[in-house]
PDB file of C-alpha atoms in Angstrom:
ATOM      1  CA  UNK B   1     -30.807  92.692  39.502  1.00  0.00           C
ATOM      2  CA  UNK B   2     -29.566  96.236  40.123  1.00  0.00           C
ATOM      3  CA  UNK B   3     -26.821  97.300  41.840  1.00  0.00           C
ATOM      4  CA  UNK B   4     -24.214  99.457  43.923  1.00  0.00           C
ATOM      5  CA  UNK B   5     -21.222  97.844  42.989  1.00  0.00           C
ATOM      6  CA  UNK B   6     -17.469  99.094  45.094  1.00  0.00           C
ATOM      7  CA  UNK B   7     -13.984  98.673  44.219  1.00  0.00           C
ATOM      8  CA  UNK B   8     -11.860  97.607  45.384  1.00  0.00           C
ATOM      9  CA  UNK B   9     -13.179  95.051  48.046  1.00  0.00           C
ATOM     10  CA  UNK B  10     -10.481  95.658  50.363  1.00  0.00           C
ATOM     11  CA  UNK B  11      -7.168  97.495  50.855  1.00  0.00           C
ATOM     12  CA  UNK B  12      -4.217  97.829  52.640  1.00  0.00           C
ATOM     13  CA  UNK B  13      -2.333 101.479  52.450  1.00  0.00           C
ATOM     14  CA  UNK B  14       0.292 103.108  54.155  1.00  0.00           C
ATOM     15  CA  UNK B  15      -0.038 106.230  55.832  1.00  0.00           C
ATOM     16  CA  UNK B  16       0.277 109.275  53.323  1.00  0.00           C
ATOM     17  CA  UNK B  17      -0.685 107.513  50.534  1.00  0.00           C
ATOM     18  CA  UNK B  18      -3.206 108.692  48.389  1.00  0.00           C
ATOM     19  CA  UNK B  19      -6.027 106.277  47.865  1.00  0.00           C
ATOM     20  CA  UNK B  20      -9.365 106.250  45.617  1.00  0.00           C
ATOM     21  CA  UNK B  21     -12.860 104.252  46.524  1.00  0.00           C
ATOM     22  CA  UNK B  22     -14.975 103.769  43.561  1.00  0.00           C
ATOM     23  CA  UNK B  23     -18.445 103.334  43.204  1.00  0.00           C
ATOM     24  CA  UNK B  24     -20.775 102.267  40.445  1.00  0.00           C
ATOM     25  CA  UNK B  25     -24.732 101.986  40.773  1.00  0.00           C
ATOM     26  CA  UNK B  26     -27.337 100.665  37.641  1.00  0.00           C
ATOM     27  CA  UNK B  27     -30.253 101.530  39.675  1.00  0.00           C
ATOM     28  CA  UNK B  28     -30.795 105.074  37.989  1.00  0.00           C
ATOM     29  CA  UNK B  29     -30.691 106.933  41.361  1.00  0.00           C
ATOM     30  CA  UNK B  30     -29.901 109.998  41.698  1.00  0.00           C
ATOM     31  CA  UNK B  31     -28.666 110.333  45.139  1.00  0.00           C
ATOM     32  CA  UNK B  32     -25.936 108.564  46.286  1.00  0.00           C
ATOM     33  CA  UNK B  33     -23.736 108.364  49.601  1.00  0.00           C
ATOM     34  CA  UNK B  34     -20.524 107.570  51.053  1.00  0.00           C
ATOM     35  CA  UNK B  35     -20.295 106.030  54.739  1.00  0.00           C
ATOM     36  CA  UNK B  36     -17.913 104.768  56.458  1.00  0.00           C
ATOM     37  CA  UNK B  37     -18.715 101.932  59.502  1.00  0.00           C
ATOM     38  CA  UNK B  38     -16.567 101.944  62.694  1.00  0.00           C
ATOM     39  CA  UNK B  39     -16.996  99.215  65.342  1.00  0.00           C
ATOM     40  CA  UNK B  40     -19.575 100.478  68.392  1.00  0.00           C
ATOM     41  CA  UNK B  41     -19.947 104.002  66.326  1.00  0.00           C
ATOM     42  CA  UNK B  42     -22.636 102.662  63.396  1.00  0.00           C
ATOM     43  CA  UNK B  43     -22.650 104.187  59.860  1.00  0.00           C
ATOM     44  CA  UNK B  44     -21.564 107.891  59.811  1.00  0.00           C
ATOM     45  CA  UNK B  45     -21.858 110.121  56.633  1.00  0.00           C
ATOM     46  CA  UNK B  46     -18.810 111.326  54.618  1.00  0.00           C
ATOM     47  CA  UNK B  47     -20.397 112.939  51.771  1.00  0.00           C
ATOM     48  CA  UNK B  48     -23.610 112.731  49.634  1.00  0.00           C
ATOM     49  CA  UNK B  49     -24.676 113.997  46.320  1.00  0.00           C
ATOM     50  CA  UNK B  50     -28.131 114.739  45.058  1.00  0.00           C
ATOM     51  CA  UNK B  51     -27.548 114.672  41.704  1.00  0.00           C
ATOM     52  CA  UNK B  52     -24.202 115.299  38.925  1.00  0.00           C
ATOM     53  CA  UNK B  53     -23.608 119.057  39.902  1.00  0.00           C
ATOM     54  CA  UNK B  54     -24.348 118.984  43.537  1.00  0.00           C
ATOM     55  CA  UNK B  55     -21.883 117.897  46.427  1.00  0.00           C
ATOM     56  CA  UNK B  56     -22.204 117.812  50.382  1.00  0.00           C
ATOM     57  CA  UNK B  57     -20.075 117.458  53.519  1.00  0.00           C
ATOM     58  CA  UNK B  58     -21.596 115.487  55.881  1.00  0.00           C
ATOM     59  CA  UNK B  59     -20.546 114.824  59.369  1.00  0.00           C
ATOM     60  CA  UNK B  60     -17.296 113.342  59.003  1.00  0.00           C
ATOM     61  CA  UNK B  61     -15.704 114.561  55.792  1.00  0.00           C
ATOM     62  CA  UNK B  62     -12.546 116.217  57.357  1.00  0.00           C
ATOM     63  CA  UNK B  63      -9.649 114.208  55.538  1.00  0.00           C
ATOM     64  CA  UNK B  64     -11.859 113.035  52.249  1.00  0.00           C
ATOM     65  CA  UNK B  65     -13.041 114.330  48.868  1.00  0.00           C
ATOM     66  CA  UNK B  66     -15.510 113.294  46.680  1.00  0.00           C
ATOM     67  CA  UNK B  67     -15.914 113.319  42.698  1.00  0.00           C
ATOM     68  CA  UNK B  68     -19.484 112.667  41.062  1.00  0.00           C
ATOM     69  CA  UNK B  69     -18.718 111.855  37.960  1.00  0.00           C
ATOM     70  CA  UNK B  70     -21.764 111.156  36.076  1.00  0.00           C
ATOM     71  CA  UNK B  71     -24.964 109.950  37.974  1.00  0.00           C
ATOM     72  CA  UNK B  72     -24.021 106.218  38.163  1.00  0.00           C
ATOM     73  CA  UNK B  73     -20.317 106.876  39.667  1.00  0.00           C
ATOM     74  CA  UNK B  74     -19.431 108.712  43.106  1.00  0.00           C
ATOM     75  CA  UNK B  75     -16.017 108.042  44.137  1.00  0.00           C
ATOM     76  CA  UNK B  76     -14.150 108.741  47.429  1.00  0.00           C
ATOM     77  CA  UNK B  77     -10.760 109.912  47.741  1.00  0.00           C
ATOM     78  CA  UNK B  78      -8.193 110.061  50.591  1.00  0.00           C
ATOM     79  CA  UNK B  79      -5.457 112.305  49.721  1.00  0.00           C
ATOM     80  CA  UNK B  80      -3.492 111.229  52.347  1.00  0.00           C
ATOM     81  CA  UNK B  81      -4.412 108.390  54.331  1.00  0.00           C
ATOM     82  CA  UNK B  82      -3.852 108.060  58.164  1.00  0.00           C
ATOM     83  CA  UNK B  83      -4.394 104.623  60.351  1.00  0.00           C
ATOM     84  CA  UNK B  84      -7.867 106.323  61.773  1.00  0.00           C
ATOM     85  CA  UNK B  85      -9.091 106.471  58.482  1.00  0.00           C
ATOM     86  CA  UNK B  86      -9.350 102.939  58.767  1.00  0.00           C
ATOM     87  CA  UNK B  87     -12.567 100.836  58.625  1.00  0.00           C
ATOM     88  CA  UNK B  88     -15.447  99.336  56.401  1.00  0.00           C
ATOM     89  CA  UNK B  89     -16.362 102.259  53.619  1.00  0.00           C
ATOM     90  CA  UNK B  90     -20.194 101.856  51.654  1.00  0.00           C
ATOM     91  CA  UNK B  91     -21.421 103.769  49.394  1.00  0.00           C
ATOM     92  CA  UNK B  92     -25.150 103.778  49.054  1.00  0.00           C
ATOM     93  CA  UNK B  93     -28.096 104.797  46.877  1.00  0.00           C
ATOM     94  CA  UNK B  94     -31.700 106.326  47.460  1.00  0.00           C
ATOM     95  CA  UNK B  95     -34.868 107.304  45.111  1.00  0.00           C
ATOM     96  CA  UNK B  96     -35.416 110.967  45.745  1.00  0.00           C
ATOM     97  CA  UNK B  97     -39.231 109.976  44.690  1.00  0.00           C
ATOM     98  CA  UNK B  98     -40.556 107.485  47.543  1.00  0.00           C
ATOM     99  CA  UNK B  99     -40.729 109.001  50.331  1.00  0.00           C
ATOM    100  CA  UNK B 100     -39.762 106.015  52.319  1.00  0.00           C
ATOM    101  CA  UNK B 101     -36.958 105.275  49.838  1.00  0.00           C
ATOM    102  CA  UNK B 102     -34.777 103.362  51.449  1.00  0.00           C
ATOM    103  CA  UNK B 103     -30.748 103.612  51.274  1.00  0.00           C
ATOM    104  CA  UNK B 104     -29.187 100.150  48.888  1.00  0.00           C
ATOM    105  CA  UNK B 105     -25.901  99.667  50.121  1.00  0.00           C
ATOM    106  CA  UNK B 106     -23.080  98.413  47.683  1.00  0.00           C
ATOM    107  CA  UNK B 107     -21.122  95.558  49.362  1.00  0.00           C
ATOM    108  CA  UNK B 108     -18.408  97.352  51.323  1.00  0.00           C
ATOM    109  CA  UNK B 109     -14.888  98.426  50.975  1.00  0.00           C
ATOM    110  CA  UNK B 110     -12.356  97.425  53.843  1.00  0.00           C
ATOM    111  CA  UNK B 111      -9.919  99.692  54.032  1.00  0.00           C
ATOM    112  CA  UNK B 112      -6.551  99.170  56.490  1.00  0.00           C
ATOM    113  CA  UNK B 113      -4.164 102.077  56.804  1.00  0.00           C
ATOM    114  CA  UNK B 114      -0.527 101.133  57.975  1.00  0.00           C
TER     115      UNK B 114
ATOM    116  CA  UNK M   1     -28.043 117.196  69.147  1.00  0.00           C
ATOM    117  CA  UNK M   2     -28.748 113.799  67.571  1.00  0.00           C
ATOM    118  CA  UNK M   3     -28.567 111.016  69.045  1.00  0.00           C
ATOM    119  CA  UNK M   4     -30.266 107.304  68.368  1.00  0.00           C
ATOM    120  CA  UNK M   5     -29.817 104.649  71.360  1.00  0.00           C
ATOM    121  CA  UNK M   6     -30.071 101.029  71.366  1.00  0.00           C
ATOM    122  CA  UNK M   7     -28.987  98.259  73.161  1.00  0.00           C
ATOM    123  CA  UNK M   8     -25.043  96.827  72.034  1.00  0.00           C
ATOM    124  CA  UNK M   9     -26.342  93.171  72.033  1.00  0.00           C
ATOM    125  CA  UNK M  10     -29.086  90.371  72.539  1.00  0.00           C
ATOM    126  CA  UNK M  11     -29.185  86.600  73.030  1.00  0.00           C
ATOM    127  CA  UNK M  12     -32.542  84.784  72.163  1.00  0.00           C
ATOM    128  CA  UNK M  13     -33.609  81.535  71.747  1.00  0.00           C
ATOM    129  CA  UNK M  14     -34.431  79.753  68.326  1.00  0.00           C
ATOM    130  CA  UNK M  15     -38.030  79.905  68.014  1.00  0.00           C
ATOM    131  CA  UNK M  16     -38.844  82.473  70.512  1.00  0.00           C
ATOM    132  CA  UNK M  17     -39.647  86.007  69.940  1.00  0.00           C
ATOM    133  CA  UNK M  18     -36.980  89.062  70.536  1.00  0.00           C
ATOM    134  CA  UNK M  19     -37.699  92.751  70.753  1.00  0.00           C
ATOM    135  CA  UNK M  20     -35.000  95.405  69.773  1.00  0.00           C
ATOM    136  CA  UNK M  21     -35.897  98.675  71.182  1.00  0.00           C
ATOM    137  CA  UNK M  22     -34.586 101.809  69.384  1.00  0.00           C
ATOM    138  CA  UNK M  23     -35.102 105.527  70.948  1.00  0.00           C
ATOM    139  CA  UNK M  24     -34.456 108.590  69.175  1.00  0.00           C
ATOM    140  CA  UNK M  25     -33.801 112.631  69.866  1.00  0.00           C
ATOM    141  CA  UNK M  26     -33.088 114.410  66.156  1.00  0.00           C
ATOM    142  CA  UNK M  27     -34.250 117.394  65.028  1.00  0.00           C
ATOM    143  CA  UNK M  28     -37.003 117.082  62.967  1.00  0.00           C
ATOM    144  CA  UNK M  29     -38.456 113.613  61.955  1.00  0.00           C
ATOM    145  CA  UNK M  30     -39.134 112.074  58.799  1.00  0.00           C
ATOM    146  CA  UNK M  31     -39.140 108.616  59.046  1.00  0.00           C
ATOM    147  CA  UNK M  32     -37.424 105.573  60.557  1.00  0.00           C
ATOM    148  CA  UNK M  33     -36.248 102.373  59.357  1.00  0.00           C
ATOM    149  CA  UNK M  34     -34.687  99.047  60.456  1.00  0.00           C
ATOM    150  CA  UNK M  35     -31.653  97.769  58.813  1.00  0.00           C
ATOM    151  CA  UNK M  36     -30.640  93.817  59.250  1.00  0.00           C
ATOM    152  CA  UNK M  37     -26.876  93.514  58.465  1.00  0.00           C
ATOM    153  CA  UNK M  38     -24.998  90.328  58.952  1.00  0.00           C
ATOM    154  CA  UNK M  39     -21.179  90.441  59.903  1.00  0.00           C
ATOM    155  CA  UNK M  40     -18.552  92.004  56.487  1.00  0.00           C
ATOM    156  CA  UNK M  41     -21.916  92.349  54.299  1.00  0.00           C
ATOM    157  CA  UNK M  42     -23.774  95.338  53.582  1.00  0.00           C
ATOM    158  CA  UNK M  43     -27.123  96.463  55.542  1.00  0.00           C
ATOM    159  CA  UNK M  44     -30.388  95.473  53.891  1.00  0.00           C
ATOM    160  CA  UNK M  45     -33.561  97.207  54.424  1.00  0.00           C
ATOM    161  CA  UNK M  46     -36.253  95.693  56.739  1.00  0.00           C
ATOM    162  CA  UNK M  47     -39.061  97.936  57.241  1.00  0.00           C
ATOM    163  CA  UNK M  48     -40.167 101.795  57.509  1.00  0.00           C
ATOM    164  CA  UNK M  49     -42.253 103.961  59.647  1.00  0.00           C
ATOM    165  CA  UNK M  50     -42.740 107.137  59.585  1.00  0.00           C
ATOM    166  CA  UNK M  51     -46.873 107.392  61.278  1.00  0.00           C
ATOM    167  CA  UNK M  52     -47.587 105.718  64.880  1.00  0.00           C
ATOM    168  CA  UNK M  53     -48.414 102.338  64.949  1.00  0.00           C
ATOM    169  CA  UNK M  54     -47.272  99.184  63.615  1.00  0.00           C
ATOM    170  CA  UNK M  55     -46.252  97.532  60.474  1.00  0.00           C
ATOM    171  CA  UNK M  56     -45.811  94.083  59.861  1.00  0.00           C
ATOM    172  CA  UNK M  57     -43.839  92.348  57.307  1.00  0.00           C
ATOM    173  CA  UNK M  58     -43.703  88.342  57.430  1.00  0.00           C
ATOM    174  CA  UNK M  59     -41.819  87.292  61.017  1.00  0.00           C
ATOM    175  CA  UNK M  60     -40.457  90.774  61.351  1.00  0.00           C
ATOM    176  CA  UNK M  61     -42.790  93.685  62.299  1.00  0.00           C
ATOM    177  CA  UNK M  62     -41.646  97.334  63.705  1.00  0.00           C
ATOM    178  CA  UNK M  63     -43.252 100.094  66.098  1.00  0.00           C
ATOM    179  CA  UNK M  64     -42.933 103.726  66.216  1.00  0.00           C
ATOM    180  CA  UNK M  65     -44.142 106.295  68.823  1.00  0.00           C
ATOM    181  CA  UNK M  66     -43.529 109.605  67.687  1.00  0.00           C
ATOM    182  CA  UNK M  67     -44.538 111.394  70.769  1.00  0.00           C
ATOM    183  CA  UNK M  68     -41.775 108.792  72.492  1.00  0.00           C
ATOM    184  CA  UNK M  69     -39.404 109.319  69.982  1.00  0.00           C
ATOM    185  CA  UNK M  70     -39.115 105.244  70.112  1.00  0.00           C
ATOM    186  CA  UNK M  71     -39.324 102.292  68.089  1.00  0.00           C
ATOM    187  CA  UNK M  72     -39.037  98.348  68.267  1.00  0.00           C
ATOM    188  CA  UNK M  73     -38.305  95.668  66.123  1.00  0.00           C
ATOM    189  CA  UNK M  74     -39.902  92.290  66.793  1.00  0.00           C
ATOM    190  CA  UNK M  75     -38.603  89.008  65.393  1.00  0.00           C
ATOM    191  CA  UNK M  76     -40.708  86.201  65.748  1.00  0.00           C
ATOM    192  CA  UNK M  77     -40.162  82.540  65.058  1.00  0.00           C
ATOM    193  CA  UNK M  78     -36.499  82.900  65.502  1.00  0.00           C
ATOM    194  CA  UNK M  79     -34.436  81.341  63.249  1.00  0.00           C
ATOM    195  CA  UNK M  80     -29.910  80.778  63.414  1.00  0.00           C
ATOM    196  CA  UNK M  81     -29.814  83.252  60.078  1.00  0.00           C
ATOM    197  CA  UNK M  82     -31.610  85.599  62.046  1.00  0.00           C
ATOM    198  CA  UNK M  83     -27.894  86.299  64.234  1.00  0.00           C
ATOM    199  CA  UNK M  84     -26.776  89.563  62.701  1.00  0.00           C
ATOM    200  CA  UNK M  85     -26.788  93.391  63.147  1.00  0.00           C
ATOM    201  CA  UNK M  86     -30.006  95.220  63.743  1.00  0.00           C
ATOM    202  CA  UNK M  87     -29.213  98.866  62.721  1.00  0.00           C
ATOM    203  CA  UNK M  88     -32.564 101.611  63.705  1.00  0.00           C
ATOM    204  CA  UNK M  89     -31.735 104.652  61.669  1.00  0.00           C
ATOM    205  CA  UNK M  90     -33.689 108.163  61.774  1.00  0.00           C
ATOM    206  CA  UNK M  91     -34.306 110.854  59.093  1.00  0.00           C
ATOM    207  CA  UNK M  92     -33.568 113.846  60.981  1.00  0.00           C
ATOM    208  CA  UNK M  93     -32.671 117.403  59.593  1.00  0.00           C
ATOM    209  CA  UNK M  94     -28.659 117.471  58.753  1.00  0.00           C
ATOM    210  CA  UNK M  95     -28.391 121.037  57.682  1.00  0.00           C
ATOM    211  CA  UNK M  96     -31.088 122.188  55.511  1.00  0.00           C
ATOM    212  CA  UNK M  97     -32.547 118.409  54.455  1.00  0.00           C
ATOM    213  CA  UNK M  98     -33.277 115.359  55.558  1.00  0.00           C
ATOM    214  CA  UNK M  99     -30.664 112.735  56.406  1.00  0.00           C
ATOM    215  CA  UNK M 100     -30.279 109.287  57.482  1.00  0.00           C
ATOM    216  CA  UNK M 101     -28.803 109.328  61.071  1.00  0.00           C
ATOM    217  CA  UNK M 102     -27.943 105.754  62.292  1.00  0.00           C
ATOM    218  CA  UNK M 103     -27.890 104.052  65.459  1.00  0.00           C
ATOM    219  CA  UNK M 104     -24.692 101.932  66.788  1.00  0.00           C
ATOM    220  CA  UNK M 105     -26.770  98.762  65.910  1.00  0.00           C
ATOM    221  CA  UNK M 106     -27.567  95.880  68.339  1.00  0.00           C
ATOM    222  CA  UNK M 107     -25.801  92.318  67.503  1.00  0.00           C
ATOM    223  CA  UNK M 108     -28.579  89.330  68.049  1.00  0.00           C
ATOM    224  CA  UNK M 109     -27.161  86.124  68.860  1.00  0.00           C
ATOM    225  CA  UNK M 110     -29.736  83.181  68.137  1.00  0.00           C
ATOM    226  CA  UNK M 111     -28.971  80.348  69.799  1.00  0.00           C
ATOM    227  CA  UNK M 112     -30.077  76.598  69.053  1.00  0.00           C
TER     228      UNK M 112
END
């Protein structure tokens, strides 16, 4: 079957370190998503890309940067990590040609800053 | 502002029939869905709505009121696999498109 696929699955990092999420996706979407999941808070958007050439800020992306490499890969960077960057990361993908297209999360990235 | 409210958590019986209520204020509105996500694993899609009324899928169906700005998510035939994370998300207008806002998410407990 398809996929979103994240690496790695989980992390520890101390503070000022700079760290990379990856994510990989065979389902030939174009748009793709990073979120990050915070206990009581839900899923808030980092950053989101529509297709190779085209990058957004969403609500939270003070403290990250993102790199769309090719349209199956959209990594997340910290470039220097601090403990409230810590939490469950997901990148997801959605069909820009449904309308109700939903999002296909990949499995999760737990990330712990010391 | 945006903002998507629904309960923290639930409690229902096995067997019985549980109702997750979602309400939503965004600005604009292009659809809503219902996410199920059980605890470490990633959320997996359960339904969409985007015109008034109700869609059914199996033992889950959902509601939207557009003129309410709310939505429901009924479970029936409750099963112990249903205990997870029921996440009501909105597309609302982020800037100049459409974006998935999301809810805090309300934990079901199913108990035998």
């Amino acid at each position: 079957d398809a996929d979103v696929t994240q690496t790695p699955r989980n992390r520890i990092t101390k503070t000022g370190k700079r760290i990379m999420l990856e994510c990989s996706q065979t389902k030939g979407h174009d748009r793709m998503y990073w979120y990050r999941q915070d206990p009581g808070l839900g899923l808030r958007l980092i950053y989101y890309s529509f297709d190779v050439k085209d990058i957004n800020k969403g609500e939270i992306s003070d403290g990250y940067s993102v790199s769309r490499q090719a349209q199956a890969k959209f990594s997340l960077s910290l470039e220097s990590a601090i403990p409230n960057q810590t939490a469950l990361y997901f990148c997801a993908t959605s069909d820009p040609r449904a309308a109700n297209s939903p999002l296909h999360f990949g499995n999760g990235t737990r990330l712990t800053v010391t | 502002g945006q903002n998507i409210d629904q309960p923290t958590e639930m409690t229902a019986t096995e067997g019985a029939i549980v109702q997750i209520n979602c309400t939503y204020q965004t600005s604009g509105f292009n659809g809503l869905f219902w996410y199920q996500q059980h605890a470490g694993e990633a959320p997996t899609f359960l339904s969409y709505n985007v015109l008034d009324g109700l869609e059914e899928k199996g033992r889950f169906s959902s509601f939207l009121s557009r003129s309410k700005g709310y939505s429901y998510l009924l479970l029936k035939e409750l099963q112990m696999k249903d205990s997870a994370s029921y996440l009501c998300a909105v597309r609302g207008r982020m800037d100049s498109s459409y974006k998935l806002i999301f809810g805090s998410g309300t934990r079901l407990l199913v108990r035998p």
